[in-house]
Coordinates of C-alpha atoms in Angstrom, one line a residue:
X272 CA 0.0 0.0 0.0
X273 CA 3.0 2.3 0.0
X274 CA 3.3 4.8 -2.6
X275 CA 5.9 7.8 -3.1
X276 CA 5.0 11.0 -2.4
X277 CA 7.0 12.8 -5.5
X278 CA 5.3 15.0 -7.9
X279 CA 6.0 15.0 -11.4
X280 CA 5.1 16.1 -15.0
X281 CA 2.4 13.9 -16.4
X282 CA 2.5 12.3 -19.6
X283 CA -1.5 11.4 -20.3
X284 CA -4.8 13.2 -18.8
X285 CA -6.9 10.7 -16.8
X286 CA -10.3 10.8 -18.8
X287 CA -12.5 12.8 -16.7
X288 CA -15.3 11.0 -15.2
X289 CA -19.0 12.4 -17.0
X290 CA -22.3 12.8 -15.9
X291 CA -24.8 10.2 -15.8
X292 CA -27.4 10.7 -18.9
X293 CA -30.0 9.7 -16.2
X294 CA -30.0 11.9 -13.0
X295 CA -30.4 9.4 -9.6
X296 CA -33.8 10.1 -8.2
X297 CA -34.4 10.3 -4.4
X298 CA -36.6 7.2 -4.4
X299 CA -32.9 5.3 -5.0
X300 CA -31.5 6.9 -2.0
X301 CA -33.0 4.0 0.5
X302 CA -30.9 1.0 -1.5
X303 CA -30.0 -1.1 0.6
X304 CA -26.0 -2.5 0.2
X305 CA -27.6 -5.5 -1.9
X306 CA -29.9 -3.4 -4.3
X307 CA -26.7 -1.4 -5.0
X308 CA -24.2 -4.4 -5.6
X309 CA -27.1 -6.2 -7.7
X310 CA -28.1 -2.8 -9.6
X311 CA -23.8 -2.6 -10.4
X312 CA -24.4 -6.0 -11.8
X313 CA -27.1 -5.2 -14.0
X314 CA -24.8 -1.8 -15.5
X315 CA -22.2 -3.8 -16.1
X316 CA -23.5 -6.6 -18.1
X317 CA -25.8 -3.9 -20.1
X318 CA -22.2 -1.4 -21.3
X319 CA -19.7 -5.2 -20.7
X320 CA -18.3 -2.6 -18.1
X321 CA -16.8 -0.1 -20.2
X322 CA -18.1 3.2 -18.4
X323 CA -15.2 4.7 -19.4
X324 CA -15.2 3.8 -23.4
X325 CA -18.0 5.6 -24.2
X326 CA -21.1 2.9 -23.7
X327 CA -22.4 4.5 -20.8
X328 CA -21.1 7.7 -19.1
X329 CA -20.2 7.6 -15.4
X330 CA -23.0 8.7 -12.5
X331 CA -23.2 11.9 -11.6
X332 CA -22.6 11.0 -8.1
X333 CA -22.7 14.5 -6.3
X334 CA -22.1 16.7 -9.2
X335 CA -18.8 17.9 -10.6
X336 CA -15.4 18.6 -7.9
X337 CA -13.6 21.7 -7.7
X338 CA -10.8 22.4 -5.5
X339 CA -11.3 23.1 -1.5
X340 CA -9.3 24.2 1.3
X341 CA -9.2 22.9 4.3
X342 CA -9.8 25.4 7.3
X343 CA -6.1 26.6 7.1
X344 CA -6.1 27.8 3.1
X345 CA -4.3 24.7 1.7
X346 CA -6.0 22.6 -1.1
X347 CA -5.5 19.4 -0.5
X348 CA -8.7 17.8 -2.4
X349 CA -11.3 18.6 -4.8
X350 CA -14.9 17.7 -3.8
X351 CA -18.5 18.1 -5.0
X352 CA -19.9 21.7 -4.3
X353 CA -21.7 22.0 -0.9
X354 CA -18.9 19.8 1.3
X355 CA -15.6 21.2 3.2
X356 CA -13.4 19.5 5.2
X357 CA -10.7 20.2 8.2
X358 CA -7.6 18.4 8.3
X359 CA -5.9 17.2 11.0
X360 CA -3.3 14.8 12.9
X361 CA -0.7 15.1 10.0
X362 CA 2.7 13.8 9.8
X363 CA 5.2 15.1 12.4
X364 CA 2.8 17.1 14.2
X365 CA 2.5 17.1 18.2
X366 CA 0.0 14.7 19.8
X367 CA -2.1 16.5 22.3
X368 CA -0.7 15.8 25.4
X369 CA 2.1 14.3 24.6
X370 CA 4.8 16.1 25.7
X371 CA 7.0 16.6 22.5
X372 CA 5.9 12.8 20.6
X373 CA 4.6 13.1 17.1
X374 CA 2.0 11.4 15.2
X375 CA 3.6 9.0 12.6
X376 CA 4.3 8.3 9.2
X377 CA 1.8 6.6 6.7
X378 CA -1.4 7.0 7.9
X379 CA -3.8 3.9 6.8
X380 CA -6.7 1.7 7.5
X381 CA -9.0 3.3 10.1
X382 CA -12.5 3.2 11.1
X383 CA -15.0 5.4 13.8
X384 CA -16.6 4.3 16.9
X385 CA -18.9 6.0 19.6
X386 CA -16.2 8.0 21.8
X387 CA -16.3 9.7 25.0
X388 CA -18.5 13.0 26.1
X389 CA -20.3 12.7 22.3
X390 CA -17.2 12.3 20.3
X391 CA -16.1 10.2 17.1
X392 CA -13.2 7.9 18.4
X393 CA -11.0 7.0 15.4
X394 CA -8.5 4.1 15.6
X395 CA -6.1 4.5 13.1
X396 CA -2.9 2.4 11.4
X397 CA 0.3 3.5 10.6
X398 CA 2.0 1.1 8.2
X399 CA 5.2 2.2 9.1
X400 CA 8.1 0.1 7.5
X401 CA 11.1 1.5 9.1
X402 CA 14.3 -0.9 9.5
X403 CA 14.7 -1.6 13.4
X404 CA 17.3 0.9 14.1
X405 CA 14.9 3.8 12.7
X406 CA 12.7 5.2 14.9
X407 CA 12.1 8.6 13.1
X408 CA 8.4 9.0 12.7
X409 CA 7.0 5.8 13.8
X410 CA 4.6 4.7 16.4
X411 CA 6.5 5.9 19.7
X412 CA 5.5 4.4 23.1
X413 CA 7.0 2.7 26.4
X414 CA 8.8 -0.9 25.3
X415 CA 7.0 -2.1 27.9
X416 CA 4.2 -2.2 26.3
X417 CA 5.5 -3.3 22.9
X418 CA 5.0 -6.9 20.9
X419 CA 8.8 -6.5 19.4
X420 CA 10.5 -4.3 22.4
X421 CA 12.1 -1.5 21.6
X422 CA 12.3 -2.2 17.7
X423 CA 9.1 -2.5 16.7
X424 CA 7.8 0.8 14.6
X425 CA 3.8 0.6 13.8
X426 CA 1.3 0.4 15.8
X427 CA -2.4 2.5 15.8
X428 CA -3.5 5.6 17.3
X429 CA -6.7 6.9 19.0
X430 CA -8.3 9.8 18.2
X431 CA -11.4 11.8 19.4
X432 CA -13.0 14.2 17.3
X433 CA -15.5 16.6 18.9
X434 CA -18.3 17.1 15.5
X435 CA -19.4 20.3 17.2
X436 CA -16.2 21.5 17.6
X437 CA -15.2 20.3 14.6
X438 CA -11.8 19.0 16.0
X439 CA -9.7 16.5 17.6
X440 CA -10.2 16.9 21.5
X441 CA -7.3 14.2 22.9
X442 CA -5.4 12.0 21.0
X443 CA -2.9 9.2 21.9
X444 CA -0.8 5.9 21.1
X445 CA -2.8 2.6 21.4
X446 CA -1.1 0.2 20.2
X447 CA 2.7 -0.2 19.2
X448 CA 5.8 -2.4 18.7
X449 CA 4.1 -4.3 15.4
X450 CA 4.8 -3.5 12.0
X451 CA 3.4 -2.6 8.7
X452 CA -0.1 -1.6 10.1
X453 CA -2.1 -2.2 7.4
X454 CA -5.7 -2.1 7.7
X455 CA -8.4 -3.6 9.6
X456 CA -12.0 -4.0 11.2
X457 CA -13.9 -4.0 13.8
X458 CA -14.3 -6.5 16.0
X459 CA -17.5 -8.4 17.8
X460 CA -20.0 -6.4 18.7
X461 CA -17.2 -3.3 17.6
X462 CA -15.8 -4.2 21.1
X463 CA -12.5 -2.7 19.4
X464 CA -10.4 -2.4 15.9
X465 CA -8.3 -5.3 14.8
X466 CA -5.7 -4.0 13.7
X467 CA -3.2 -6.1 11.3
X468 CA 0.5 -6.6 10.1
X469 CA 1.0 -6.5 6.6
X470 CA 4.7 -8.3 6.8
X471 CA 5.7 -11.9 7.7
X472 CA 9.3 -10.7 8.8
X473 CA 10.3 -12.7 11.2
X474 CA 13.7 -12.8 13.5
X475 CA 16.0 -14.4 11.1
X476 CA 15.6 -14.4 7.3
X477 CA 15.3 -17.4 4.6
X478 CA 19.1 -17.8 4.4
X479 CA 19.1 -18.0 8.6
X480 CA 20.6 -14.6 9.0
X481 CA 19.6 -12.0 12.0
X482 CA 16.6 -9.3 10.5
X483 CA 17.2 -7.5 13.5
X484 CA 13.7 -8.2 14.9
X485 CA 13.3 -9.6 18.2
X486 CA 9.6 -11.1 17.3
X487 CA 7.9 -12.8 14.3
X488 CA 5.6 -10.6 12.6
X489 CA 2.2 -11.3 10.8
X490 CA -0.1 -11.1 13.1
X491 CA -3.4 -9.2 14.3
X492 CA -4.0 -7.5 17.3
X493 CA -6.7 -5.7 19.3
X494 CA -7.2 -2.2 20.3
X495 CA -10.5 -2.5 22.3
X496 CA -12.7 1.1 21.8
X497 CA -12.7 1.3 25.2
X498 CA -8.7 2.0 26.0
X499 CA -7.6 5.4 26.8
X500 CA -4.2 4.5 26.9
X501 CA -1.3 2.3 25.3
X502 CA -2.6 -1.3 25.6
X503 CA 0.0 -3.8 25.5
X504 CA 0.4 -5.4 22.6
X505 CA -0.4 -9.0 22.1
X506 CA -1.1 -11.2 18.8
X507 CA -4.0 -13.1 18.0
X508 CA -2.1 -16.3 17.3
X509 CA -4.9 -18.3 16.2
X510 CA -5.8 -15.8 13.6
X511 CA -2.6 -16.9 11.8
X512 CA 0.6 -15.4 10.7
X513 CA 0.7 -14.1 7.3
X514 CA 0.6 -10.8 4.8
X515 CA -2.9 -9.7 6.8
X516 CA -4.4 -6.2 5.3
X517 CA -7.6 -6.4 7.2
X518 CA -9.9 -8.3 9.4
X519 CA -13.3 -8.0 10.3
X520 CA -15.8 -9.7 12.6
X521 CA -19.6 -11.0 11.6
X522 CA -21.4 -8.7 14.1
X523 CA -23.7 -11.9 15.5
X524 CA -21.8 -14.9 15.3
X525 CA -18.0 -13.6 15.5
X526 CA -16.4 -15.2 13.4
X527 CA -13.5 -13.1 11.6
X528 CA -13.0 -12.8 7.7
X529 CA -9.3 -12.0 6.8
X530 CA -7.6 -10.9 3.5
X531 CA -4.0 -11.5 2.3
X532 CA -2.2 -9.4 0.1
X533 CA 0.6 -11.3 -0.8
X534 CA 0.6 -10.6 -4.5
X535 CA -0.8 -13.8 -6.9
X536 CA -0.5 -15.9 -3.8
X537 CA -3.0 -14.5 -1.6
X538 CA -6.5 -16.3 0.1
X539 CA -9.6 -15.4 1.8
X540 CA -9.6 -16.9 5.3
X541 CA -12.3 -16.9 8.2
X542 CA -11.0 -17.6 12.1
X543 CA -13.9 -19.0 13.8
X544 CA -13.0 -18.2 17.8
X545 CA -13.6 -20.4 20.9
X546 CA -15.0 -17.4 22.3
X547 CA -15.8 -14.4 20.4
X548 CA -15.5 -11.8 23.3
X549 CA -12.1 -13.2 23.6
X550 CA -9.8 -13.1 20.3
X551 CA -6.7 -14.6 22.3
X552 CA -8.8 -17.9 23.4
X553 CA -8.0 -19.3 20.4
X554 CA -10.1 -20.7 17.7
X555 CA -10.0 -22.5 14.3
X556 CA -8.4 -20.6 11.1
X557 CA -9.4 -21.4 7.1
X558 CA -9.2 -20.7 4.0
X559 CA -12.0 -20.3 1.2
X560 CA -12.2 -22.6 -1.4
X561 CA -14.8 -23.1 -4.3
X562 CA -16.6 -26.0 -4.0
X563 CA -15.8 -28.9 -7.3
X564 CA -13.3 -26.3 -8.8
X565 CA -9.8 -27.4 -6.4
X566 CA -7.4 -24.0 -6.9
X567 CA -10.0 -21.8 -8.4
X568 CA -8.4 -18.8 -9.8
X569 CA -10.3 -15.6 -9.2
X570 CA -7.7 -13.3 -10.8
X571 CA -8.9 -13.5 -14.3
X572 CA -11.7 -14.8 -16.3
X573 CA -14.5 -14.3 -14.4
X574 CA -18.5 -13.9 -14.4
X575 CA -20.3 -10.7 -12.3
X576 CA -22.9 -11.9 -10.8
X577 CA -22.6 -15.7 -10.6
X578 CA -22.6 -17.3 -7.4
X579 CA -20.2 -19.6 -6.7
X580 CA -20.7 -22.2 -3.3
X581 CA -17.3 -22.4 -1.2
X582 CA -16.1 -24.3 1.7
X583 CA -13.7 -24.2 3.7
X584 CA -10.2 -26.0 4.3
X585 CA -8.5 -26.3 7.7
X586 CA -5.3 -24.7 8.3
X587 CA -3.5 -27.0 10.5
X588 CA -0.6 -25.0 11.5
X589 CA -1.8 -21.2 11.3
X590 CA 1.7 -19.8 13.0
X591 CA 4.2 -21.5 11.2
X592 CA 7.9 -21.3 11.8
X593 CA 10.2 -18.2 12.4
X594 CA 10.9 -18.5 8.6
X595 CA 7.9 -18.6 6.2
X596 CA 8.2 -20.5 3.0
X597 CA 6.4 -21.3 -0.1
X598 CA 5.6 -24.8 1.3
X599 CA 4.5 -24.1 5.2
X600 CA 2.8 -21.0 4.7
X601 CA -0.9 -20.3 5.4
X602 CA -1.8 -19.9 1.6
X603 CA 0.6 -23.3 0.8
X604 CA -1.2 -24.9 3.1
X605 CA -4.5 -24.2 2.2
X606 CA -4.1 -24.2 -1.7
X607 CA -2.8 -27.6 -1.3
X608 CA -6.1 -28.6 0.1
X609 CA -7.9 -26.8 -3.0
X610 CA -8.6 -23.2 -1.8
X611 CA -8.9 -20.2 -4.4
X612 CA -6.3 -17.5 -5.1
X613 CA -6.8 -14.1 -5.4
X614 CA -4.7 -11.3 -6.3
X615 CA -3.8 -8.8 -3.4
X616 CA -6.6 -9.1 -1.7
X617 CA -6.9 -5.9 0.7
X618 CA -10.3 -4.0 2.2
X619 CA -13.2 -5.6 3.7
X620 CA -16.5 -4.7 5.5
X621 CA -19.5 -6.0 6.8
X622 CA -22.6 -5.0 5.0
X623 CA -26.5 -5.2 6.7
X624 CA -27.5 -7.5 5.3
X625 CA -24.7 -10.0 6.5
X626 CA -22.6 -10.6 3.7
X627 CA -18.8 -9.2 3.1
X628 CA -17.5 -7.2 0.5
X629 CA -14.2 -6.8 -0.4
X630 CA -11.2 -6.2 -3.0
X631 CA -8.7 -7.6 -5.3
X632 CA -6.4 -4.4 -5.7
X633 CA -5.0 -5.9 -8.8
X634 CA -7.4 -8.6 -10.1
X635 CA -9.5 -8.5 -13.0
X636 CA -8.6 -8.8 -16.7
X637 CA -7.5 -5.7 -17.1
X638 CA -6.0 -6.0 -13.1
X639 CA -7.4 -2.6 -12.1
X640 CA -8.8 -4.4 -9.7
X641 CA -12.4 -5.9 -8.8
X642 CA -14.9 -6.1 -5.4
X643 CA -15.9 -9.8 -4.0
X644 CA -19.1 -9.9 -2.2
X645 CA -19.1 -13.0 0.6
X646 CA -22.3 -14.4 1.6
X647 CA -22.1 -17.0 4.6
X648 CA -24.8 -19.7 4.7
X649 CA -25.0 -23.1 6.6
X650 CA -23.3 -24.5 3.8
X651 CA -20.4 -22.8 3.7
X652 CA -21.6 -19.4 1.8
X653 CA -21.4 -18.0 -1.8
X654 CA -19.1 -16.0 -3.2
X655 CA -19.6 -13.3 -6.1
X656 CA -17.7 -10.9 -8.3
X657 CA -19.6 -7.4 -8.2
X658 CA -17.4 -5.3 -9.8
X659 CA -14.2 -5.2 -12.4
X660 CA -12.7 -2.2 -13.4
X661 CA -12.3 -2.2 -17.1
X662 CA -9.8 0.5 -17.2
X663 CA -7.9 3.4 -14.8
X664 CA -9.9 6.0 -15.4
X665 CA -13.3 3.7 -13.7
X666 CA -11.1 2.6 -11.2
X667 CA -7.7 2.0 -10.6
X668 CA -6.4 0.0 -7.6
X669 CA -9.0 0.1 -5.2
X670 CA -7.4 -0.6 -1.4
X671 CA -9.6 0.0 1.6
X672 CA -13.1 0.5 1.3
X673 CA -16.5 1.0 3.1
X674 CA -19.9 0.6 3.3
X675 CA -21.7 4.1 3.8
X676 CA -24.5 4.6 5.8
X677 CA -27.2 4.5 3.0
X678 CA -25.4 0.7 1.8
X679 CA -23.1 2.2 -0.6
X680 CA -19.6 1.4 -1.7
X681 CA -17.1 4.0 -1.5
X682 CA -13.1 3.0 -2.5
X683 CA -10.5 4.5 -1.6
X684 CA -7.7 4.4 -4.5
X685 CA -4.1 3.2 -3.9
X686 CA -3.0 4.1 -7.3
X687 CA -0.5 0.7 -8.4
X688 CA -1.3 -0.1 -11.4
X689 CA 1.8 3.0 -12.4
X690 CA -0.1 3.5 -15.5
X691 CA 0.8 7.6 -15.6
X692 CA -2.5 8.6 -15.0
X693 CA -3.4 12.2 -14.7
X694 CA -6.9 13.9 -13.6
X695 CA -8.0 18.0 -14.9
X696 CA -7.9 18.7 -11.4
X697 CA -4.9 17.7 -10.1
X698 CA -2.1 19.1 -12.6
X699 CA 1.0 18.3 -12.4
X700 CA 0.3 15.0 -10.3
X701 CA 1.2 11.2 -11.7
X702 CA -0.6 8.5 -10.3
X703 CA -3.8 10.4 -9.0
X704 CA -6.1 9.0 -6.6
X705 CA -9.4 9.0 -6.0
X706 CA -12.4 8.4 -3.6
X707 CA -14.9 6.4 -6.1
X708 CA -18.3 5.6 -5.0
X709 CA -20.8 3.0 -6.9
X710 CA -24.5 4.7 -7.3
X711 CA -27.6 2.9 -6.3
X712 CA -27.9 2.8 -10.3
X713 CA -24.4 0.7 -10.1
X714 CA -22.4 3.1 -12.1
X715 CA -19.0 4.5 -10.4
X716 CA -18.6 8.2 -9.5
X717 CA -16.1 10.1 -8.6
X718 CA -16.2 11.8 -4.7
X719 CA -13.2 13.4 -4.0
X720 CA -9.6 13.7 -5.9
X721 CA -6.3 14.3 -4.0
X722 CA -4.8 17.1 -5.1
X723 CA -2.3 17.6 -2.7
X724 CA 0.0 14.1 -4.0
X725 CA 0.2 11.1 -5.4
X726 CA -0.8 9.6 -2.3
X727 CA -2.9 7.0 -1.5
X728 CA -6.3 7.3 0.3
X729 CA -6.4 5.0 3.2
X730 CA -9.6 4.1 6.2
X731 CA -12.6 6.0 5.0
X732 CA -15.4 5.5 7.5
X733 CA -18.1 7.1 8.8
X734 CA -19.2 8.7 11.8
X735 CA -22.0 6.2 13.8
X736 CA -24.7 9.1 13.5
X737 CA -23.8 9.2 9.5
X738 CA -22.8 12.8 9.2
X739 CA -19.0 13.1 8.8
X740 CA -16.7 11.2 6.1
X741 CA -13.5 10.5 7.9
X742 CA -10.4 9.3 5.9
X743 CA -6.5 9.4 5.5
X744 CA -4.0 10.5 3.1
X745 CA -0.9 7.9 3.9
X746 CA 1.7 10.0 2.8
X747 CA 5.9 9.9 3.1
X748 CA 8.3 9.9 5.0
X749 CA 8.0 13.8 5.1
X750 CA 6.7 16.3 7.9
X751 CA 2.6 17.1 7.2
X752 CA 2.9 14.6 3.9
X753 CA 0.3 12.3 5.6
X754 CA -3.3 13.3 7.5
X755 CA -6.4 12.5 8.8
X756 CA -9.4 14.4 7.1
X757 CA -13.2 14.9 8.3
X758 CA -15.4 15.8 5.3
X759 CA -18.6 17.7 6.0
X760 CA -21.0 18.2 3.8
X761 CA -24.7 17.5 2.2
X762 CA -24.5 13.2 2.0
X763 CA -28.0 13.7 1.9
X764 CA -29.0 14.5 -1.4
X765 CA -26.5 11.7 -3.0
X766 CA -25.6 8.2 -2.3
X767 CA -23.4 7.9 -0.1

């Protein structure tokens, strides 16, 4: 998920995202998560998914961007006309309180709970990939309270935002001593944020040699919501140890639906725990496979809309050995007992109605990436392909995501695909990313542009009463390159 934060000349105009020929009607506004994903279907197999080629001309969304300041002058992103946005915690900047730390470097998957006195509480990663004798700008707190002592460099912090006072009130570390803090979920019940490693570094590497590192690394871990301080860090063993980029919980029964992005080797997993309320109990860990199709390849070649029945394979040894290889990993393990691959497979969230949708960063034909919708039954569940970007200029790299309060789908783009893309409103930028939503008529539309960088956009969530868009730019390795933004605005008339 790590991108540069250089700005350069660009070679090709991104083809600018146009108006809907039919204007979205209120009475769509109500979808529900499943209307939408079905009604994305339908578009696509009427225009074969070629929004941008001219078949059929992207939603309208929430009308056309324009460049907006934040409440200190600085444009950082263009949005519809109506919305405006305050940023804050940014990269190298003082954390209340804190006597003299600073809030880290690459600012990533993230999500909002019900805080204190009426506020937004945000838990937030920092996929911070320093080597272990660099500690400039990662996740500082007492080694004490670390997973890899002194050494380790990511970790998550806390953040409550006051919506009246439109700003952060306290702020602090919650979690520190991992590494590579990708993204996410939220747990049972949203007793906290899972919060995972992106890395399977462990102490030595293939060829036996010291990393430096005094722990393996791979893990998940849990920030409750509750915490108003460091927690100590301790991994979710059961959950496996492998590339995790997030992790979320079925609110009823528990169980705990993980994506890999490991490149062409990665798999759809579920941990089922011996006690929900209680991640570190232990529990049983698989991996999805399609059922009569052993090894089913999703990253190519494949049908929107059609359900396919999966089961699931055991992985016997979820934590393998201090060094990971292409025969005792999680994914070796569980292709070997038929499971499906995906490529990079990075955001989830619940929906509710009870299934999970997530991404393939770089899956699809064209590998612009597409969105997996999982449905659990008795029998194991059903899994679907919703979406497949045809081309950049639809969608390019899609990394986290959420579900809005109305049941839409919003992405946030990690830009990978290095195609040299450029957008009107971002001159001078390479690599331009986007928030992209999917209209309850299934076409995509274009939210918000970064015009700041060629950063990513990282952990778009929602306040719980529905009013304020919170999400991150990751940025560098640079003072104020990376932030957290809270976008206000009319999300009524639209639909998100």
């Amino acid at each position: 998920m790590k991108k540069s934060n250089a700005i350069a000349p660009a070679p090709a105009r991104r083809r600018f995202l146009r108006r809907s020929s039919a204007l979205i009607g209120g009475a769509f506004f109500g979808a529900t998560t499943l209307q939408l994903l079905n009604a994305h279907t339908s578009w696509a197999a009427a225009t074969d998914g070629e929004g941008q080629r001219g078949k059929s001309p992207m939603a309208q969304g929430y009308g056309p961007l324009k460049p907006t300041a934040d409440q200190n002058g600085k444009f950082i992103l263009a949005l519809p006309h109506g919305f405006y946005y305050q940023t804050f915690g940014a990269t190298g900047s003082e954390i209340l309180g804190s006597n003299g730390l600073v809030h880290p470097r690459a600012h990533d998957g993230m999500d909002a709970f019900v805080g204190p006195n009426g506020t937004v509480r945000l838990i937030r990663n920092h996929e911070v990939r320093n080597a272990p004798d660099d500690s400039s700008l990662a996740v500082p707190s007492p080694s004490h309270l670390k997973w890899d002592d002194s050494l380790g460099v990511g970790g998550t912090l806390t953040l409550d935002y006051d919506l009246e006072k439109r700003k952060v009130v306290n702020e602090f570390v919650s979690l520190s001593g991992s590494l590579v803090n990708c993204s996410g979920g939220r747990a049972y019940r949203d007793m906290g944020w899972i919060t995972c490693e992106e890395t399977t570094l462990g102490t030595v590497d293939g060829n036996g040699k010291p990393t430096g590192w005094k722990q393996k690394h791979g893990y998940a871990f849990l920030v409750p919501t509750s915490a108003n301080a460091t927690v100590k860090a301790e991994p979710i063993l059961g959950m496996g140890r492998f590339s995790k980029e997030a992790a979320v919980a079925d609110y009823h029964t528990g169980v705990v639906y993980i994506t890999e992005d490991s490149g062409n080797t990665s798999g759809f997993y579920r941990f089922t725990p011996t006690n929900p309320a209680n991640l570190h109990a232990g529990g049983k860990l698989e991996m999805l496979a399609v059922k009569n199709s052993p090894q089913f390849d999703t990253r190519a070649n494949q049908t929107r809309g059609t359900a396919l029945p999966v089961e699931w394979v055991a992985i016997n040894n979820p934590d393998p050995g201090d060094i990971i290889t292409s025969t005792n990993s999680c994914f070796a393990q569980g292709l070997a007992k038929g499971g499906a691959r995906f490529n990079r497979l990075e955001g989830i969230y619940r929906t509710k109605h009870g299934s999970f949708v997530f991404v393939s960063t770089s899956g699809g034909d064209a590998k612009y990436g597409q969105l997996w919708e999982y449905t659990p039954n008795a029998e194991g569940g059903a899994l679907k392909l919703v979406f497949e970007s045809p081309d950049g200029g639809t969608l390019d790299s899609p990394d986290n995501l959420c579900v809005t309060p109305k049941g839409g789908i919003l992405f946030c783009e990690d830009d990978a695909s290095g195609d040299g893309d450029s957008h009107p409103l971002a001159p001078g930028i390479v690599n331009v990313n986007r928030l992209v939503g999917l209209s309850p008529s299934g076409e995509p539309f274009e939210f918000a542009v970064n015009i700041f960088s060629d950063s990513e956009f990282a952990g778009a969530c929602f306040s719980p009463d529905g009013k304020v868009l919170f999400v991150n730019i990751q940025g560098g390795n640079t003072m104020g390159s990376g932030m957290t933004i809270a976008i206000h605005g009319p999300f009524e008339r639209g639909p998100l």
